[in-house]
Amino acid sequence: MNDTAAFAAIDYNSEICRTVPFYGELYRQIAETAKLFGNAPVSWLDIGCGTGKTAEAVLGKVPVEKFVFCDISAEMTDICKSRFPFSEAEFLVSDISNADFCNDFEPETFDIVTAILVNHYFKPDKRKSALQNCFRVLKAGGLLITAENFAPSGKVLEKLYLKRWESFQLSSGRSAEACRKHLERYGKSYFPITVSESLDMLRECGFAESEVFALSCCQSAFISVK
């Protein structure tokens, strides 16, 4: 496990579903949106691919020309290699926030880029670099779908939203101690910003259109068009 990841690779699938509300539903909506997008077959870059949940959701439902699994963790990409040994797959260990990330690809390579539960690990300058890199590798008219923990706009809502998140985790079978430790990561291991700040940053990076894609407890998802 890297220094920021919430769970070790071996535990990720079981723990994330008990931690993030509507986790499976988010991926269902991503697959549905990609299917209706209109560019087929698509070239797809999945940043922070983890154990391959995005690929699991879309492969077989969306025609794919190329699917690139990218993660900062070699352990995660190795899991994806074992799960998805098909000719259209590529695997990359890299940090999307690094300035040289785009050296791995030609500009405007991908129809769709996804970054699910990734950007909240970056402080603002690196978050913006990550989004700019996504913008560079997307084709004109391409889609970026991101999802991340967000910061409520004030302390009262922050307290309420964190309580809701704790309640979900407890009802999903996590222990009180596990919930406490996870919520203590807020602002320390990951760095949420508000929904409006996220939308502003996407527009600053050059995206022509950006909207909220999904919202629950302390997680938000955004869809952007280059």
Coordinates of C-alpha atoms in Angstrom, one line a residue:
M1 CA 0.0 0.0 0.0
N2 CA 1.3 3.5 -0.8
D3 CA 1.4 6.2 1.8
T4 CA -2.0 7.7 0.9
A5 CA -4.1 4.7 -0.1
A6 CA -6.9 3.9 2.3
F7 CA -6.6 0.1 1.9
A8 CA -4.0 -2.4 0.9
A9 CA -4.5 -3.9 -2.6
I10 CA -5.5 -7.3 -1.2
D11 CA -8.3 -5.8 0.9
Y12 CA -9.4 -3.0 -1.5
N13 CA -12.4 -4.6 -3.1
S14 CA -14.1 -5.7 0.1
E15 CA -13.3 -2.6 2.0
I16 CA -14.2 0.1 -0.5
C17 CA -17.8 -1.1 -1.0
R18 CA -18.3 -0.8 2.8
T19 CA -16.8 2.6 2.8
V20 CA -18.1 4.6 -0.2
P21 CA -21.9 4.8 -0.6
F22 CA -23.2 3.9 -4.1
Y23 CA -19.8 2.7 -5.2
G24 CA -21.2 0.1 -7.6
E25 CA -23.9 2.4 -8.8
L26 CA -21.3 5.0 -9.8
Y27 CA -19.6 2.5 -12.1
R28 CA -22.9 1.5 -13.5
Q29 CA -23.6 5.1 -14.5
I30 CA -20.1 5.5 -16.0
A31 CA -20.7 2.4 -18.2
E32 CA -24.1 3.7 -19.2
T33 CA -22.7 7.1 -20.1
A34 CA -19.8 5.7 -22.1
K35 CA -22.2 3.4 -24.0
L36 CA -24.3 6.4 -25.0
F37 CA -21.3 8.7 -25.7
G38 CA -21.3 7.8 -29.4
N39 CA -17.6 7.3 -30.1
A40 CA -17.1 3.6 -30.7
P41 CA -14.8 1.9 -30.3
V42 CA -13.2 4.1 -27.7
S43 CA -9.7 4.5 -26.4
W44 CA -9.9 4.7 -22.6
L45 CA -7.4 5.8 -19.9
D46 CA -8.3 4.7 -16.3
I47 CA -6.2 6.6 -13.8
G48 CA -5.9 5.1 -10.4
C49 CA -7.2 1.9 -11.9
G50 CA -6.9 0.0 -8.6
T51 CA -8.0 -3.6 -9.0
G52 CA -9.8 -2.8 -12.3
K53 CA -13.4 -1.8 -11.2
T54 CA -13.8 0.6 -14.2
A55 CA -12.8 -2.1 -16.7
E56 CA -15.0 -4.6 -14.9
A57 CA -18.0 -2.2 -15.4
V58 CA -17.4 -1.2 -19.0
L59 CA -15.8 -4.1 -20.8
G60 CA -18.4 -6.1 -22.7
K61 CA -20.8 -3.2 -22.6
V62 CA -18.7 -0.5 -24.4
P63 CA -16.7 -1.3 -27.5
V64 CA -13.0 -0.6 -26.6
E65 CA -10.2 -0.1 -29.0
K66 CA -7.6 0.4 -26.3
F67 CA -7.9 0.4 -22.5
V68 CA -4.9 1.7 -20.4
F69 CA -4.8 0.7 -16.7
C70 CA -2.7 3.4 -14.9
D71 CA -1.9 3.4 -11.2
I72 CA 0.8 4.7 -8.9
S73 CA 0.9 1.3 -7.3
A74 CA 2.6 -1.5 -9.2
E75 CA 0.7 -4.0 -7.0
M76 CA -2.6 -2.7 -8.3
T77 CA -1.5 -2.8 -12.0
D78 CA -0.3 -6.4 -11.4
I79 CA -3.7 -7.3 -10.2
C80 CA -5.2 -5.8 -13.3
K81 CA -2.8 -7.7 -15.5
S82 CA -3.9 -10.9 -14.0
R83 CA -7.6 -10.0 -14.3
F84 CA -7.6 -8.5 -17.8
P85 CA -5.1 -10.3 -20.0
F86 CA -6.5 -9.1 -23.4
S87 CA -4.7 -7.7 -26.4
E88 CA -6.3 -4.2 -26.2
A89 CA -5.1 -3.7 -22.6
E90 CA -2.0 -1.7 -21.6
F91 CA -0.6 -1.2 -18.1
L92 CA 1.3 1.8 -16.8
V93 CA 2.7 2.6 -13.3
S94 CA 2.8 6.4 -13.1
D95 CA 1.7 9.4 -11.2
I96 CA -0.9 11.5 -13.1
S97 CA 0.2 14.7 -11.2
N98 CA 3.8 14.6 -12.5
A99 CA 4.7 17.1 -15.2
D100 CA 6.2 14.4 -17.4
F101 CA 3.1 12.1 -17.3
C102 CA 2.1 13.1 -20.8
N103 CA 5.4 12.0 -22.2
D104 CA 3.9 8.5 -22.1
F105 CA 1.3 9.4 -24.7
E106 CA 0.8 11.4 -27.8
P107 CA -1.5 14.5 -27.3
E108 CA -5.2 13.8 -27.8
T109 CA -4.9 10.0 -27.5
F110 CA -8.1 9.1 -25.6
D111 CA -11.8 9.4 -26.0
I112 CA -12.5 8.8 -22.3
V113 CA -10.4 9.4 -19.2
T114 CA -11.6 8.3 -15.8
A115 CA -10.0 9.1 -12.4
I116 CA -12.1 7.6 -9.6
L117 CA -11.2 8.4 -6.0
V118 CA -7.9 9.8 -7.1
N119 CA -7.8 13.6 -7.2
H120 CA -8.6 14.1 -3.5
Y121 CA -5.1 12.8 -2.6
F122 CA -3.5 15.8 -4.3
K123 CA -3.1 19.2 -2.8
P124 CA -4.4 22.0 -5.1
D125 CA -1.3 22.6 -7.2
K126 CA -0.8 18.9 -7.9
R127 CA -4.6 18.4 -8.4
K128 CA -4.5 21.0 -11.1
S129 CA -1.5 19.4 -12.8
A130 CA -3.3 16.1 -12.8
L131 CA -6.4 17.7 -14.4
Q132 CA -4.2 19.5 -17.0
N133 CA -2.6 16.2 -17.9
C134 CA -6.0 14.6 -18.4
F135 CA -7.0 17.5 -20.6
R136 CA -3.8 17.1 -22.8
V137 CA -4.3 13.4 -23.4
L138 CA -8.0 13.7 -24.2
K139 CA -9.2 14.1 -27.8
A140 CA -11.2 17.2 -28.6
G141 CA -14.8 16.4 -27.6
G142 CA -13.5 13.6 -25.2
L143 CA -14.9 12.9 -21.8
L144 CA -13.3 13.1 -18.4
I145 CA -15.2 11.5 -15.5
T146 CA -13.7 12.0 -12.0
A147 CA -15.0 11.1 -8.6
E148 CA -13.5 12.2 -5.2
N149 CA -14.3 13.1 -1.6
F150 CA -15.4 16.7 -1.5
A151 CA -15.4 19.3 1.3
P152 CA -18.8 20.7 2.4
S153 CA -19.0 24.5 2.2
G154 CA -19.0 25.1 5.9
K155 CA -18.3 23.6 9.3
V156 CA -21.9 22.7 10.1
L157 CA -22.4 20.8 6.9
E158 CA -19.0 19.2 7.2
K159 CA -19.9 17.8 10.6
L160 CA -23.3 16.6 9.3
Y161 CA -21.8 15.0 6.1
L162 CA -19.1 13.2 8.1
K163 CA -21.7 11.9 10.5
R164 CA -23.7 10.6 7.5
W165 CA -20.6 8.9 6.1
E166 CA -19.8 7.3 9.5
S167 CA -23.4 6.1 9.7
F168 CA -23.1 4.4 6.3
Q169 CA -19.9 2.7 7.2
L170 CA -21.2 1.4 10.5
S171 CA -24.4 0.1 8.7
S172 CA -22.1 -1.7 6.2
G173 CA -20.4 -3.6 8.9
R174 CA -17.3 -1.6 9.6
S175 CA -16.2 -1.3 13.2
A176 CA -16.4 2.0 15.1
E177 CA -12.6 2.0 15.3
A178 CA -12.2 1.5 11.6
C179 CA -14.7 4.3 10.9
R180 CA -12.9 6.6 13.3
K181 CA -9.5 6.0 11.7
H182 CA -11.0 6.5 8.2
L183 CA -12.7 9.8 9.0
E184 CA -9.5 11.0 10.7
R185 CA -7.8 10.9 7.3
Y186 CA -10.0 13.9 6.2
G187 CA -7.7 16.8 5.5
K188 CA -4.6 14.8 6.5
S189 CA -4.2 11.9 4.0
Y190 CA -6.5 13.4 1.4
F191 CA -7.4 17.0 0.7
P192 CA -11.0 17.6 -0.3
I193 CA -12.2 20.8 -1.9
T194 CA -15.7 22.0 -2.4
V195 CA -17.9 21.1 -5.4
S196 CA -17.8 24.7 -6.7
E197 CA -14.0 24.7 -6.4
S198 CA -13.7 21.5 -8.3
L199 CA -15.9 22.8 -11.1
D200 CA -13.9 26.1 -11.2
M201 CA -10.6 24.1 -11.5
L202 CA -11.9 22.0 -14.3
R203 CA -12.9 25.1 -16.3
E204 CA -9.6 26.7 -15.5
C205 CA -7.9 23.7 -17.1
G206 CA -9.7 24.3 -20.3
F207 CA -12.7 22.0 -20.3
A208 CA -15.5 23.4 -22.3
E209 CA -18.3 21.9 -20.2
S210 CA -18.2 20.5 -16.6
E211 CA -21.1 19.4 -14.5
V212 CA -21.8 17.3 -11.3
F213 CA -22.3 13.7 -12.4
A214 CA -23.2 12.2 -9.0
L215 CA -23.3 13.2 -5.3
S216 CA -23.6 11.3 -2.1
C217 CA -22.4 11.8 1.5
C218 CA -18.9 13.2 1.1
Q219 CA -18.3 11.9 -2.5
S220 CA -18.9 13.8 -5.7
A221 CA -18.4 12.9 -9.3
F222 CA -17.9 15.3 -12.3
I223 CA -18.2 14.9 -16.0
S224 CA -16.3 17.2 -18.3
V225 CA -16.0 17.7 -22.1
K226 CA -12.8 18.9 -23.8

